[in-house]
Amino acid sequence: MIVSTEVVILHSRKYGDSSKIVSAYSRDEGLVSLIAKGARKSKSKFGGALEPLCCSSVSYYKKPNRGLQTLSRAELAIPMNRLTEDVDHISAGLLILESVSRTQEEGDINIELYGRLVQSLKELNLLPEEPFVVFILFQVFLTVQLGINVDFTNDIVDGRTCWFSFENGCLANGENSYSSMYRFDKEIYSILNEIVLTGYYHDRLNDSQKKRIIDFFEKYYSFHLDRSFRFRSFNLF
């Protein structure tokens, strides 16, 4: 059976002398793994449509009970030229791709998630002043799709730190087991609170702030997915 659909390329790797193995999140099939034969040749018919962050239109031969499908056609559907010109925007985009790649299973179709993924990349392509805001808002959306909602809408009443319950996905009083709690300092929680409530942050985030926010989502996903979760692409930048 030939499947034609829209996809976002999550990552790719070399295979053999001239081919690529590509992981993509598709509108109609969810997460798919594709082999693109001859994709690394100078005159490849796939052009630049198989690079991470690409929104592409593809066709592939689907065989049931086969994990790797053979790609027959790929072409860019939505240009993302501006996004790839800036390292901060590339970083935010790759973090979003990684969160999809590591939380979705092949065969699980989620058109709403696909739409939000494309929308987020389009927003990054507009070169917002603080691209990490797009990453944060996508993670909040993703937790809803996974049924493990995070709620950053409550204010910290007092103190310089607060406790966040992994089990309940919201601020807590700190009386539960520390293994199911996360200790936020007021600065970081306030940043998340402002971004979720307004969709905006008034300043640029520094590397330390980004790292602490990444740390929270890594621990939150690890707790709920019952496996170690790390954003490996964050260390690339």
Tab-separated table of C-alpha atoms in Angstrom:
chain	number	residue	atom	x	y	z
A	1	MET	CA	0.000	0.000	0.000
A	2	ILE	CA	1.249	3.489	-0.881
A	3	VAL	CA	0.743	6.126	1.821
A	4	SER	CA	0.907	9.834	0.968
A	5	THR	CA	0.934	12.267	3.881
A	6	GLU	CA	2.488	15.375	5.390
A	7	VAL	CA	5.329	14.902	7.870
A	8	VAL	CA	7.777	16.756	10.087
A	9	ILE	CA	11.261	15.265	9.900
A	10	LEU	CA	12.444	14.542	13.453
A	11	HIS	CA	15.925	13.167	12.743
A	12	SER	CA	17.890	11.233	10.171
A	13	ARG	CA	21.049	9.158	10.036
A	14	LYS	CA	23.303	7.708	7.400
A	15	TYR	CA	22.629	4.190	6.174
A	16	GLY	CA	24.927	2.249	3.888
A	17	ASP	CA	26.883	4.078	1.199
A	18	SER	CA	24.235	6.514	0.022
A	19	SER	CA	20.970	6.114	1.929
A	20	LYS	CA	19.302	7.593	5.004
A	21	ILE	CA	17.038	6.280	7.714
A	22	VAL	CA	14.555	8.976	8.693
A	23	SER	CA	12.236	9.320	11.673
A	24	ALA	CA	9.214	11.506	10.961
A	25	TYR	CA	5.982	12.489	12.661
A	26	SER	CA	3.162	12.314	10.161
A	27	ARG	CA	-0.286	13.838	10.041
A	28	ASP	CA	-2.052	10.582	9.136
A	29	GLU	CA	0.181	7.797	10.487
A	30	GLY	CA	1.848	9.224	13.603
A	31	LEU	CA	5.489	8.323	14.158
A	32	VAL	CA	7.049	6.523	11.184
A	33	SER	CA	10.520	5.223	10.297
A	34	LEU	CA	11.521	5.464	6.647
A	35	ILE	CA	14.460	4.368	4.551
A	36	ALA	CA	15.341	6.794	1.769
A	37	LYS	CA	17.473	4.900	-0.716
A	38	GLY	CA	20.067	7.044	-2.478
A	39	ALA	CA	19.157	10.117	-0.383
A	40	ARG	CA	22.804	11.078	0.112
A	41	LYS	CA	23.671	11.100	-3.569
A	42	SER	CA	24.405	14.525	-5.055
A	43	LYS	CA	21.447	14.249	-7.438
A	44	SER	CA	19.028	12.657	-4.994
A	45	LYS	CA	15.363	12.971	-5.922
A	46	PHE	CA	14.586	13.850	-2.293
A	47	GLY	CA	16.536	17.116	-2.337
A	48	GLY	CA	16.610	18.832	1.069
A	49	ALA	CA	13.235	17.501	2.223
A	50	LEU	CA	14.654	14.965	4.694
A	51	GLU	CA	16.525	17.234	7.094
A	52	PRO	CA	15.355	17.728	10.705
A	53	LEU	CA	12.847	20.610	11.085
A	54	CYS	CA	11.577	20.132	7.521
A	55	CYS	CA	7.825	20.044	6.923
A	56	SER	CA	7.550	17.766	3.902
A	57	SER	CA	5.067	15.959	1.712
A	58	VAL	CA	6.007	12.288	1.322
A	59	SER	CA	4.880	8.997	-0.168
A	60	TYR	CA	6.095	5.602	0.995
A	61	TYR	CA	5.382	1.919	0.569
A	62	LYS	CA	3.746	0.646	3.746
A	63	LYS	CA	3.995	-3.018	4.613
A	64	PRO	CA	2.147	-4.270	7.716
A	65	ASN	CA	4.270	-5.543	10.598
A	66	ARG	CA	7.362	-3.875	9.149
A	67	GLY	CA	9.111	-1.241	11.239
A	68	LEU	CA	11.033	0.417	8.415
A	69	GLN	CA	9.072	1.607	5.383
A	70	THR	CA	10.542	2.500	1.977
A	71	LEU	CA	10.268	6.153	0.974
A	72	SER	CA	9.430	6.818	-2.683
A	73	ARG	CA	8.866	10.598	-2.746
A	74	ALA	CA	9.639	13.623	-0.574
A	75	GLU	CA	9.409	17.338	-1.234
A	76	LEU	CA	9.292	20.407	0.972
A	77	ALA	CA	5.747	21.451	1.834
A	78	ILE	CA	6.427	24.471	4.077
A	79	PRO	CA	9.704	26.415	3.779
A	80	MET	CA	11.488	27.011	7.111
A	81	ASN	CA	14.446	28.959	5.760
A	82	ARG	CA	14.593	31.641	8.447
A	83	LEU	CA	14.414	29.178	11.335
A	84	THR	CA	17.671	27.501	10.357
A	85	GLU	CA	19.583	30.797	10.182
A	86	ASP	CA	19.737	31.308	13.961
A	87	VAL	CA	21.245	28.907	16.493
A	88	ASP	CA	18.771	29.733	19.305
A	89	HIS	CA	15.801	29.042	17.056
A	90	ILE	CA	17.375	25.828	15.762
A	91	SER	CA	17.964	24.728	19.357
A	92	ALA	CA	14.341	25.365	20.377
A	93	GLY	CA	13.113	23.541	17.278
A	94	LEU	CA	15.288	20.483	17.864
A	95	LEU	CA	14.172	20.300	21.499
A	96	ILE	CA	10.553	20.259	20.329
A	97	LEU	CA	11.323	17.513	17.803
A	98	GLU	CA	13.071	15.470	20.467
A	99	SER	CA	10.109	15.719	22.836
A	100	VAL	CA	7.847	14.293	20.113
A	101	SER	CA	10.302	11.575	19.117
A	102	ARG	CA	10.769	10.364	22.685
A	103	THR	CA	7.135	10.446	23.842
A	104	GLN	CA	5.280	9.031	20.829
A	105	GLU	CA	4.933	5.415	19.718
A	106	GLU	CA	4.636	4.177	16.145
A	107	GLY	CA	1.024	3.722	15.118
A	108	ASP	CA	-0.378	6.286	17.579
A	109	ILE	CA	-2.066	8.922	15.397
A	110	ASN	CA	-2.659	12.390	16.838
A	111	ILE	CA	-3.678	14.985	14.258
A	112	GLU	CA	-3.953	17.690	16.917
A	113	LEU	CA	-0.365	17.081	18.024
A	114	TYR	CA	0.833	17.141	14.424
A	115	GLY	CA	-0.923	20.454	13.858
A	116	ARG	CA	0.605	22.007	16.971
A	117	LEU	CA	4.040	20.738	15.960
A	118	VAL	CA	3.802	22.419	12.550
A	119	GLN	CA	2.387	25.586	14.122
A	120	SER	CA	5.295	25.763	16.586
A	121	LEU	CA	7.862	25.441	13.805
A	122	LYS	CA	6.090	28.165	11.847
A	123	GLU	CA	6.271	30.409	14.912
A	124	LEU	CA	9.997	29.751	15.237
A	125	ASN	CA	10.434	30.544	11.554
A	126	LEU	CA	9.121	34.054	12.317
A	127	LEU	CA	12.183	34.475	14.559
A	128	PRO	CA	10.483	35.443	17.839
A	129	GLU	CA	12.675	37.378	20.265
A	130	GLU	CA	12.768	34.477	22.744
A	131	PRO	CA	12.354	31.149	20.888
A	132	PHE	CA	12.536	29.137	24.119
A	133	VAL	CA	9.019	30.391	24.895
A	134	VAL	CA	7.755	28.347	21.926
A	135	PHE	CA	9.472	25.266	23.349
A	136	ILE	CA	7.886	25.762	26.793
A	137	LEU	CA	4.381	26.268	25.426
A	138	PHE	CA	4.766	23.159	23.265
A	139	GLN	CA	5.771	21.096	26.303
A	140	VAL	CA	2.718	22.276	28.233
A	141	PHE	CA	0.548	21.287	25.252
A	142	LEU	CA	2.322	17.937	24.949
A	143	THR	CA	1.692	17.057	28.593
A	144	VAL	CA	-2.028	17.579	27.962
A	145	GLN	CA	-1.889	15.255	24.949
A	146	LEU	CA	-0.122	12.643	27.064
A	147	GLY	CA	-2.678	12.960	29.873
A	148	ILE	CA	-0.092	14.232	32.363
A	149	ASN	CA	-1.041	17.919	32.384
A	150	VAL	CA	1.223	20.478	34.029
A	151	ASP	CA	-0.411	23.541	35.584
A	152	PHE	CA	1.773	26.615	36.109
A	153	THR	CA	-1.136	29.062	36.459
A	154	ASN	CA	-1.121	29.342	40.268
A	155	ASP	CA	0.997	32.035	41.903
A	156	ILE	CA	3.538	31.373	44.636
A	157	VAL	CA	1.998	32.787	47.801
A	158	ASP	CA	5.214	33.460	49.696
A	159	GLY	CA	8.795	32.329	50.091
A	160	ARG	CA	11.648	31.999	47.618
A	161	THR	CA	10.963	28.358	46.711
A	162	CYS	CA	7.930	26.167	46.100
A	163	TRP	CA	7.136	22.498	45.700
A	164	PHE	CA	5.573	21.091	42.539
A	165	SER	CA	3.802	17.721	42.638
A	166	PHE	CA	4.674	15.353	39.791
A	167	GLU	CA	1.613	13.266	40.643
A	168	ASN	CA	-0.864	16.147	40.490
A	169	GLY	CA	0.958	18.357	37.994
A	170	CYS	CA	0.618	21.516	40.088
A	171	LEU	CA	1.945	23.370	43.127
A	172	ALA	CA	1.805	21.390	46.364
A	173	ASN	CA	2.470	21.923	50.063
A	174	GLY	CA	5.560	19.706	50.242
A	175	GLU	CA	4.020	17.074	52.499
A	176	ASN	CA	4.195	14.271	49.924
A	177	SER	CA	7.193	12.061	49.197
A	178	TYR	CA	10.124	14.109	47.928
A	179	SER	CA	10.619	11.543	45.146
A	180	SER	CA	7.354	12.735	43.583
A	181	MET	CA	8.026	16.440	44.124
A	182	TYR	CA	10.116	19.079	42.391
A	183	ARG	CA	11.568	22.074	44.170
A	184	PHE	CA	11.303	25.271	42.126
A	185	ASP	CA	12.978	28.509	42.994
A	186	LYS	CA	10.612	31.458	42.675
A	187	GLU	CA	12.411	32.934	39.659
A	188	ILE	CA	11.994	29.857	37.445
A	189	TYR	CA	8.417	29.123	38.464
A	190	SER	CA	7.491	32.777	37.892
A	191	ILE	CA	8.942	32.595	34.379
A	192	LEU	CA	6.824	29.535	33.582
A	193	ASN	CA	3.783	31.169	35.154
A	194	GLU	CA	4.146	34.306	33.025
A	195	ILE	CA	4.725	32.378	29.801
A	196	VAL	CA	1.734	30.069	30.288
A	197	LEU	CA	-0.618	32.906	31.257
A	198	THR	CA	0.474	35.382	28.571
A	199	GLY	CA	2.223	33.342	25.859
A	200	TYR	CA	5.105	35.771	26.189
A	201	TYR	CA	8.151	36.551	28.320
A	202	HIS	CA	9.391	40.101	28.801
A	203	ASP	CA	13.118	39.320	28.637
A	204	ARG	CA	15.628	36.891	27.090
A	205	LEU	CA	16.262	33.731	29.091
A	206	ASN	CA	19.867	32.968	29.967
A	207	ASP	CA	21.466	29.525	29.693
A	208	SER	CA	21.119	28.837	33.424
A	209	GLN	CA	17.376	29.539	33.357
A	210	LYS	CA	16.901	27.360	30.279
A	211	LYS	CA	18.869	24.538	31.889
A	212	ARG	CA	16.699	24.583	35.010
A	213	ILE	CA	13.501	24.547	32.955
A	214	ILE	CA	14.856	21.659	30.887
A	215	ASP	CA	15.726	19.861	34.130
A	216	PHE	CA	12.122	20.127	35.301
A	217	PHE	CA	10.643	18.675	32.108
A	218	GLU	CA	13.227	15.879	32.044
A	219	LYS	CA	12.289	14.842	35.578
A	220	TYR	CA	8.571	15.271	34.920
A	221	TYR	CA	8.630	13.057	31.844
A	222	SER	CA	10.895	10.527	33.559
A	223	PHE	CA	8.422	10.254	36.442
A	224	HIS	CA	5.360	9.748	34.247
A	225	LEU	CA	6.884	7.683	31.447
A	226	ASP	CA	8.654	5.448	33.980
A	227	ARG	CA	11.953	5.683	32.137
A	228	SER	CA	14.884	8.044	31.980
A	229	PHE	CA	14.171	11.051	29.768
A	230	ARG	CA	16.917	13.411	28.637
A	231	PHE	CA	16.930	16.246	26.112
A	232	ARG	CA	20.183	15.292	24.427
A	233	SER	CA	20.012	18.077	21.838
A	234	PHE	CA	20.182	20.771	24.548
A	235	ASN	CA	23.843	20.000	25.181
A	236	LEU	CA	24.660	20.516	21.489
A	237	PHE	CA	24.143	24.245	21.895
